[in-house]
PDB file of C-alpha atoms in Angstrom:
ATOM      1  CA  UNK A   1     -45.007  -5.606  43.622  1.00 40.00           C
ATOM      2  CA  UNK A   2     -47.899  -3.663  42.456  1.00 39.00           C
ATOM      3  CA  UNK A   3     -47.731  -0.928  40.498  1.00 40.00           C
ATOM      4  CA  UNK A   4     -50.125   2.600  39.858  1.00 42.00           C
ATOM      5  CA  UNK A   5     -52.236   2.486  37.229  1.00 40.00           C
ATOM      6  CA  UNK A   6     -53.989   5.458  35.482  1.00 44.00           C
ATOM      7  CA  UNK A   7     -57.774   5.449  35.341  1.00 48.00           C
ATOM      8  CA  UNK A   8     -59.860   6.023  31.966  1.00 50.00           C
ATOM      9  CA  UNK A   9     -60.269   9.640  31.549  1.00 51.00           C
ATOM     10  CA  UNK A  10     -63.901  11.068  31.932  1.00 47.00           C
ATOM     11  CA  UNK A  11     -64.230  11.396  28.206  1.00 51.00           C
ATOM     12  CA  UNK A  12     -63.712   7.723  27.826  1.00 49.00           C
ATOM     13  CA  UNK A  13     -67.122   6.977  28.373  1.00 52.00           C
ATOM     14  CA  UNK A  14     -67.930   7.232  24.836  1.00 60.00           C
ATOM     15  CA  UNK A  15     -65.488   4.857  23.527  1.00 78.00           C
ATOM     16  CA  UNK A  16     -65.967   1.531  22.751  1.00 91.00           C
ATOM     17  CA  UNK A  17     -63.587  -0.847  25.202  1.00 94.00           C
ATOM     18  CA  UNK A  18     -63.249  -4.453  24.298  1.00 96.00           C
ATOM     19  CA  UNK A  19     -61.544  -6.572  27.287  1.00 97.00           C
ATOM     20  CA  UNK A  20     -58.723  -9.180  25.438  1.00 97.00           C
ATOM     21  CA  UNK A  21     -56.799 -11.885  27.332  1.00 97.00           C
ATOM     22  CA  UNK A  22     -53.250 -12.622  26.974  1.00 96.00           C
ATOM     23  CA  UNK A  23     -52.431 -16.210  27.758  1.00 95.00           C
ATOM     24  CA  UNK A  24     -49.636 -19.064  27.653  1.00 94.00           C
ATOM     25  CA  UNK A  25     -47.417 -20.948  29.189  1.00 90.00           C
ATOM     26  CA  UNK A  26     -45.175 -20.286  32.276  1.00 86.00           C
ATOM     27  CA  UNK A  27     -42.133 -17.387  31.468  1.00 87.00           C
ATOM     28  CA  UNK A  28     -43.848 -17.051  27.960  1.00 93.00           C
ATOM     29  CA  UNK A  29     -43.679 -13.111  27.884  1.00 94.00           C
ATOM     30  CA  UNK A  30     -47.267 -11.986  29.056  1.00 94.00           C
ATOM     31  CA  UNK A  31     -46.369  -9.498  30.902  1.00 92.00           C
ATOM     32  CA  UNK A  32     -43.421  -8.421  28.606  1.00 94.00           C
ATOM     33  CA  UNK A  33     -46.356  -7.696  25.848  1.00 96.00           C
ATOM     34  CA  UNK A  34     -48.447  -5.832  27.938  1.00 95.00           C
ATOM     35  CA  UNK A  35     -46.055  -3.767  29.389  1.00 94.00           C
ATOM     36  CA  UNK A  36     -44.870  -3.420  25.708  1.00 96.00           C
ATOM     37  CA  UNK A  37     -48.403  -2.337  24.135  1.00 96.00           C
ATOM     38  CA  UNK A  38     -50.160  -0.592  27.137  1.00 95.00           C
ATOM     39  CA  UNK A  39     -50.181   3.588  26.801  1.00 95.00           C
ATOM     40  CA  UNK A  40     -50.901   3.284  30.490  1.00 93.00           C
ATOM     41  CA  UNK A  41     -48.432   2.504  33.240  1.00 89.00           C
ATOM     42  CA  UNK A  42     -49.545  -1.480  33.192  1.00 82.00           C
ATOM     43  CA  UNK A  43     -50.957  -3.166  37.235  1.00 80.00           C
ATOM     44  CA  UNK A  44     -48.706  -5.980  37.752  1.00 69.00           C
ATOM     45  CA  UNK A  45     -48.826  -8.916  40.119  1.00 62.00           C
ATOM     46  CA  UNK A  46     -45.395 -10.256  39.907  1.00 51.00           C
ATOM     47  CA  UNK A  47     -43.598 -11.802  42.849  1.00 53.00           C
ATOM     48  CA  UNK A  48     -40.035 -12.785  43.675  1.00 51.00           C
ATOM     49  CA  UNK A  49     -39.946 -16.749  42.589  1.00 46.00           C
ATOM     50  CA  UNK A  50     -39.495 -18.603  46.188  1.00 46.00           C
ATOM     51  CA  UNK A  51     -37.610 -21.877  46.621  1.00 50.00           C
ATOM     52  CA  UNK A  52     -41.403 -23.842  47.492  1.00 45.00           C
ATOM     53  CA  UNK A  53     -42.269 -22.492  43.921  1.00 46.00           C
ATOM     54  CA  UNK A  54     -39.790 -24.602  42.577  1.00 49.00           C
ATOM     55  CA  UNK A  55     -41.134 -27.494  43.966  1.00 46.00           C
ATOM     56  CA  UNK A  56     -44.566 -26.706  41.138  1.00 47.00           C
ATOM     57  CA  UNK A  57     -42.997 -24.496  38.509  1.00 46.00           C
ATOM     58  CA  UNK A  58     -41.123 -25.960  35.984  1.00 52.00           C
ATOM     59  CA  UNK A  59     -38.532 -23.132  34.761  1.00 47.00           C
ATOM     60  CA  UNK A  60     -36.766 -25.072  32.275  1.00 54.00           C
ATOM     61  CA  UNK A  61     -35.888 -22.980  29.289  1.00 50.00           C
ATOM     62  CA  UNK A  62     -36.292 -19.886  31.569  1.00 47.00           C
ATOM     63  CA  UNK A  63     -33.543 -20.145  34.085  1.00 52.00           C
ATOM     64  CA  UNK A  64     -33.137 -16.427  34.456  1.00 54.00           C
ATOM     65  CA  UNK A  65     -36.798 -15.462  35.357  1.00 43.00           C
ATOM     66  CA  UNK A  66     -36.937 -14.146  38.763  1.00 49.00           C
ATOM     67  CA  UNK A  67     -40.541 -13.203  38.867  1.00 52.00           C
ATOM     68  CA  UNK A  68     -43.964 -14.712  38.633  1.00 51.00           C
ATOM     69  CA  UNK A  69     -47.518 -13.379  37.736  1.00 46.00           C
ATOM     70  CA  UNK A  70     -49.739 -14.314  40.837  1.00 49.00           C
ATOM     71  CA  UNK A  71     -53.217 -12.334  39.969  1.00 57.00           C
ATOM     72  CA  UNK A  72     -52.901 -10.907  36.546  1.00 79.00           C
ATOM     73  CA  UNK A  73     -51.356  -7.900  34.493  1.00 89.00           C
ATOM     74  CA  UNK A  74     -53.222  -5.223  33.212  1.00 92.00           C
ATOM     75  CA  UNK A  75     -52.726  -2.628  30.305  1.00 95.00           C
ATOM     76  CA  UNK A  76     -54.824  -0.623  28.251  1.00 95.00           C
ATOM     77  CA  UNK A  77     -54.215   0.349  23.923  1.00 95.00           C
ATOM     78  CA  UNK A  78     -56.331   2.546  21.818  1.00 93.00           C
ATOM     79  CA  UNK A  79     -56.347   1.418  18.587  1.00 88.00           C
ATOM     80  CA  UNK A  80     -58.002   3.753  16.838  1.00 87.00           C
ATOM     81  CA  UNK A  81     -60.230   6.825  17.547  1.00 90.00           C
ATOM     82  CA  UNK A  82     -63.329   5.697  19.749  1.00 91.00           C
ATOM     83  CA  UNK A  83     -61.934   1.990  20.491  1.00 91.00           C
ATOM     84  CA  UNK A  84     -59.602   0.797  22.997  1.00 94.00           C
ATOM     85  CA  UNK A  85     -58.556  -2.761  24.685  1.00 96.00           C
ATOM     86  CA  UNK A  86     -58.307  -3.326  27.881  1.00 96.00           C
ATOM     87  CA  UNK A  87     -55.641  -6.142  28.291  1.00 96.00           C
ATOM     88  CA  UNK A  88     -55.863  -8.940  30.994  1.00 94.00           C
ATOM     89  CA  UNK A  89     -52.541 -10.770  31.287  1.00 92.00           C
ATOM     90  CA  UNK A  90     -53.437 -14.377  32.683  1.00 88.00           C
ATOM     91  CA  UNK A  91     -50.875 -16.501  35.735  1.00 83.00           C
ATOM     92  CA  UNK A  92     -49.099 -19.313  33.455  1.00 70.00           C
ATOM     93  CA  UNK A  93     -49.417 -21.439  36.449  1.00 65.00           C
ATOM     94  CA  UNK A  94     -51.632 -24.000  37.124  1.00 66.00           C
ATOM     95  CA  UNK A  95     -52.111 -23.005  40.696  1.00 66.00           C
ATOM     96  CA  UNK A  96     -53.818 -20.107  39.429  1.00 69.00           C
ATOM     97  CA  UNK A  97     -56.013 -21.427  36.925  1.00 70.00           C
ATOM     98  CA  UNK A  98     -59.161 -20.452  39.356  1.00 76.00           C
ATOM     99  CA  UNK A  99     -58.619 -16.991  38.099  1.00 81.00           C
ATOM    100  CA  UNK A 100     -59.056 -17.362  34.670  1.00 86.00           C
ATOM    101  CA  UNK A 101     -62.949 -17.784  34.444  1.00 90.00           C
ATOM    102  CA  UNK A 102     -63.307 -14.728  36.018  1.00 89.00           C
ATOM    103  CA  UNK A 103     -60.715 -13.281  33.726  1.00 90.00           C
ATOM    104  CA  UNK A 104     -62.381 -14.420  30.567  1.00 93.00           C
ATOM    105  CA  UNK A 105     -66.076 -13.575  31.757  1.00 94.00           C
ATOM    106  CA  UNK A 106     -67.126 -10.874  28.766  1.00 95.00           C
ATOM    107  CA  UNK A 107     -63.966 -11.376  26.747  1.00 96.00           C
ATOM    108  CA  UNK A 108     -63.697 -10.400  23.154  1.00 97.00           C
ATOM    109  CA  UNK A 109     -60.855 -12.818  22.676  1.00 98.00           C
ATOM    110  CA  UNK A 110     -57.761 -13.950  23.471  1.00 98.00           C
ATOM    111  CA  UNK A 111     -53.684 -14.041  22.755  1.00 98.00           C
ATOM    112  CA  UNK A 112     -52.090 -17.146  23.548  1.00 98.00           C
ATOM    113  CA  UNK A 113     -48.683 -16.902  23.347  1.00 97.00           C
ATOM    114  CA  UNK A 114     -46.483 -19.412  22.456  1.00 96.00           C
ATOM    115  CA  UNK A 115     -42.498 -20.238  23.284  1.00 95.00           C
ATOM    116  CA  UNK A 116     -41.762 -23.070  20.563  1.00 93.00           C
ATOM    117  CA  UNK A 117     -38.679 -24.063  22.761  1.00 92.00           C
ATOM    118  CA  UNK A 118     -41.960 -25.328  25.375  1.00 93.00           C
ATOM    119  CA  UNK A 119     -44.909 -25.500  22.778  1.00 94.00           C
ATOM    120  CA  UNK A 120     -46.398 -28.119  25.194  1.00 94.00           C
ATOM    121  CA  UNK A 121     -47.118 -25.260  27.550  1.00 93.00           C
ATOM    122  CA  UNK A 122     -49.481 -23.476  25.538  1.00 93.00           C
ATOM    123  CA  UNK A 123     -51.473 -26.681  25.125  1.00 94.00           C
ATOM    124  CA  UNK A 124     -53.722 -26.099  28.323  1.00 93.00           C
ATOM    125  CA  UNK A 125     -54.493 -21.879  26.982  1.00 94.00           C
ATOM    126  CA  UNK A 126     -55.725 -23.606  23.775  1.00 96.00           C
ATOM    127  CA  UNK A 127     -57.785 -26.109  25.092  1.00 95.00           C
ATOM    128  CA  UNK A 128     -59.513 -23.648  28.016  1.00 94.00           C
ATOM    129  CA  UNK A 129     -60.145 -20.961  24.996  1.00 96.00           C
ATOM    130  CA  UNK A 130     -61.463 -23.889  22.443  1.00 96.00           C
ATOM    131  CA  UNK A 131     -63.520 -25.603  24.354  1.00 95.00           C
ATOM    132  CA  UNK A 132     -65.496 -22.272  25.485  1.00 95.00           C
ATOM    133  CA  UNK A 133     -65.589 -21.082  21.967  1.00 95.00           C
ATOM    134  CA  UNK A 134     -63.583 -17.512  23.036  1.00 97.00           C
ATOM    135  CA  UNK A 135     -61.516 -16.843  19.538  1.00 98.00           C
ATOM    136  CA  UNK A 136     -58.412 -16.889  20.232  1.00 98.00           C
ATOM    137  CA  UNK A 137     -54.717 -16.557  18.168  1.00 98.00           C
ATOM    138  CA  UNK A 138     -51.588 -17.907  18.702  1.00 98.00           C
ATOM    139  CA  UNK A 139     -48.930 -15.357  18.859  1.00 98.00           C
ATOM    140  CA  UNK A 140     -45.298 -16.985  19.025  1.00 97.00           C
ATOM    141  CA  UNK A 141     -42.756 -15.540  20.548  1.00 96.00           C
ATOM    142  CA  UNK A 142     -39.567 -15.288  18.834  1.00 93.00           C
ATOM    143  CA  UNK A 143     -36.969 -15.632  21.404  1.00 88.00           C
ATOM    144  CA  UNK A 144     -33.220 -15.195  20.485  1.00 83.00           C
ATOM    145  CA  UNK A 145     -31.747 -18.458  19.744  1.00 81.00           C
ATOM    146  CA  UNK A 146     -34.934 -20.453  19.593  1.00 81.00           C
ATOM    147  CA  UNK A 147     -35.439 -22.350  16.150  1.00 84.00           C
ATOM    148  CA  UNK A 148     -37.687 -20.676  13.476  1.00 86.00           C
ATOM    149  CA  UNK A 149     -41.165 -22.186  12.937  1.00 91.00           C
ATOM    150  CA  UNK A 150     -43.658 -20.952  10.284  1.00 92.00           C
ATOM    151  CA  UNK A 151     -46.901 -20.602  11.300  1.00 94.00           C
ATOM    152  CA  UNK A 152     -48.293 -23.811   9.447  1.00 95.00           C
ATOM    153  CA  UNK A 153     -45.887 -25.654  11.214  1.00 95.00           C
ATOM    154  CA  UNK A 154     -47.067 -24.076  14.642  1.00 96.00           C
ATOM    155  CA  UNK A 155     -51.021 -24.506  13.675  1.00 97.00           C
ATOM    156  CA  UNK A 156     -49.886 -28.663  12.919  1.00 96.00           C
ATOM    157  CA  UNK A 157     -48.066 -28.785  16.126  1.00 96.00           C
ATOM    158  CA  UNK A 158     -50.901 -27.621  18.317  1.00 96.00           C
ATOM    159  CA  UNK A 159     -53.623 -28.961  16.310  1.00 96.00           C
ATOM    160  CA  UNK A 160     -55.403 -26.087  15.921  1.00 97.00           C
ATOM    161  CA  UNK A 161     -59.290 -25.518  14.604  1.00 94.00           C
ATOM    162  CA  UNK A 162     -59.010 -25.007  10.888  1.00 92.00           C
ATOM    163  CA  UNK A 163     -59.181 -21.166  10.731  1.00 95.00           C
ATOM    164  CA  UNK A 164     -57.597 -20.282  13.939  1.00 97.00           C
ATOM    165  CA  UNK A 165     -54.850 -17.693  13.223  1.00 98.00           C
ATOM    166  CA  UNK A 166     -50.815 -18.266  14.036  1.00 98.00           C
ATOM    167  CA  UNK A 167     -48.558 -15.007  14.327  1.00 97.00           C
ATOM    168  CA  UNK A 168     -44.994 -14.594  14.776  1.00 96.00           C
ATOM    169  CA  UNK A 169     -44.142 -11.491  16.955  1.00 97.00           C
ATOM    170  CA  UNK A 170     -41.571 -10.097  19.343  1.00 96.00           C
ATOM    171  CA  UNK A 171     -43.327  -9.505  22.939  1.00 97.00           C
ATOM    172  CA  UNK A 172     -40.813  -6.505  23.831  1.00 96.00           C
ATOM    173  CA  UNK A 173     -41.682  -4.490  20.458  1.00 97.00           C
ATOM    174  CA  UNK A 174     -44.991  -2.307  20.781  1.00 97.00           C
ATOM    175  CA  UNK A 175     -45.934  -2.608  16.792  1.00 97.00           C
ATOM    176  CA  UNK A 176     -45.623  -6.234  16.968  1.00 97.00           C
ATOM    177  CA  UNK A 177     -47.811  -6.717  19.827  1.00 97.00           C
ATOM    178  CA  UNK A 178     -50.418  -3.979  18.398  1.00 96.00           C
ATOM    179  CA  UNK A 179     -50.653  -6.281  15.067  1.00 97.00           C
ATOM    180  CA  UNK A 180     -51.102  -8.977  17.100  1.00 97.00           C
ATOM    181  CA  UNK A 181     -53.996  -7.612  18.664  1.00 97.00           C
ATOM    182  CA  UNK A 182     -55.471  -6.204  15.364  1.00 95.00           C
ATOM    183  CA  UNK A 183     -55.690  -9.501  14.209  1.00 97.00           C
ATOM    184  CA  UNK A 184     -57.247 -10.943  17.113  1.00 97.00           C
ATOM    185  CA  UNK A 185     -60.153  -7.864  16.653  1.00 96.00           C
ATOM    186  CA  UNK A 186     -60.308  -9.155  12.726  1.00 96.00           C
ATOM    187  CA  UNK A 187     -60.641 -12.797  13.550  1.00 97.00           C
ATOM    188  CA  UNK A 188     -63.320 -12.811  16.592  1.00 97.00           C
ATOM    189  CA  UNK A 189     -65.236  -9.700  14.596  1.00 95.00           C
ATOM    190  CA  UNK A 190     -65.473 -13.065  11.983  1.00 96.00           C
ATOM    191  CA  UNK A 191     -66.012 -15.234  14.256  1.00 95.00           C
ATOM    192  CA  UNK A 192     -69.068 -13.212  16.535  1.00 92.00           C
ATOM    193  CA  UNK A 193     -70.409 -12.157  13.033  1.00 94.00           C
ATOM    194  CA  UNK A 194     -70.168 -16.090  11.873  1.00 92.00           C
ATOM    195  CA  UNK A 195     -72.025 -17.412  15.152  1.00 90.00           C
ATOM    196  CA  UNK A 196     -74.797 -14.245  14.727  1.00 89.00           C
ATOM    197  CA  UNK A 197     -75.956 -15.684  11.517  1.00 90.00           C
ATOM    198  CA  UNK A 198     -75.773 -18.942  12.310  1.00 86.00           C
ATOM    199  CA  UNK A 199     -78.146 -18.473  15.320  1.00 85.00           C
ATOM    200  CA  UNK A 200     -80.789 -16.520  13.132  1.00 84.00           C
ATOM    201  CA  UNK A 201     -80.439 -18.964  10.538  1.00 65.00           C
TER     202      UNK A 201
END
């Protein structure tokens, strides 16, 4: 079910908005984390799971999820005075992978998160945002009862660029997810900066 969404105000306008991506794997918490951070009432695209989406999604690990993503969620955050993010939760499904180059068209960056009880399913979120050069971070998700990780042992596990940054964070609390986005602004403001000089050089 859809829900409303409030519109930037007309004084908006001024502001600087940067559009972010939230990514990962299947039951991952995207849409917990934007619902979490957003200041607006979030859009969401979820749907009842239906016995043919069995047949494609795996929901191992997940058992009590009862709803999918099937376009994309959408929040907004202001960071700070004059700069907000507009947030684009991504489908975890491969099915709707044909979304996600619209999605990332004039991204800033993105969030992958990451469940380390199904680390494989981040693996395709890294590759699509690596091999487009969008910076990205991995934010895991600390689930109750899943074993601890550090981040080193994350950035080995996924084989990460050298560089690209590994968070832990809960998806449910709002100050998590806002650090997690602060360091995403950090690391592609590096990373844009990095490729500027390199290109008049």
């Amino acid at each position: 079910m859809v829900s409303e969404y409030s519109e930037p105000a007309a004084d908006d306008t001024s502001a600087m908005a940067l559009k972010i991506l939230v990514a990962g794997g299947f039951g991952v918490g995207k849409t917990t984390l934007v619902g979490a951070v957003s200041e607006i009432r979030p859009l969401r695209t979820e749907e009842m799971l239906s016995e043919a989406g069995q047949l494609v999604d795996d929901t191992d690990g997940v058992d009590q999820k009862v709803t999918t993503t099937v376009a994309m969620d959408f929040g907004r955050i202001t960071i700070r005075s004059g700069l907000s993010l507009y947030l684009f939760g991504t489908p975890g499904q491969d099915r709707f992978w044909f979304l996600w180059d619209e999605l990332s068209q004039g991204a800033l960056g993105a969030v992958v998160l990451a469940d380390t009880r199904r680390l494989e399913d981040c693996f395709p979120a890294v590759d699509y945002f690596e091999h487009r050069h969008i910076p990205f971070v991995v934010a895991v998700n600390c689930f109750v009862g899943a074993r601890s990780y550090g981040a080193h042992d994350v950035s080995r596990a996924l084989d990460l660029d050298q560089g690209t940054p590994v968070v832990l964070c809960d998806a449910r609390d709002r100050d998590s997810g806002k650090e997690v986005l602060i360091r995403l602004i950090e690391y592609a403001g590096r990373m844009h900066t990095a490729r500027l000089l390199d290109s008049v050089g």
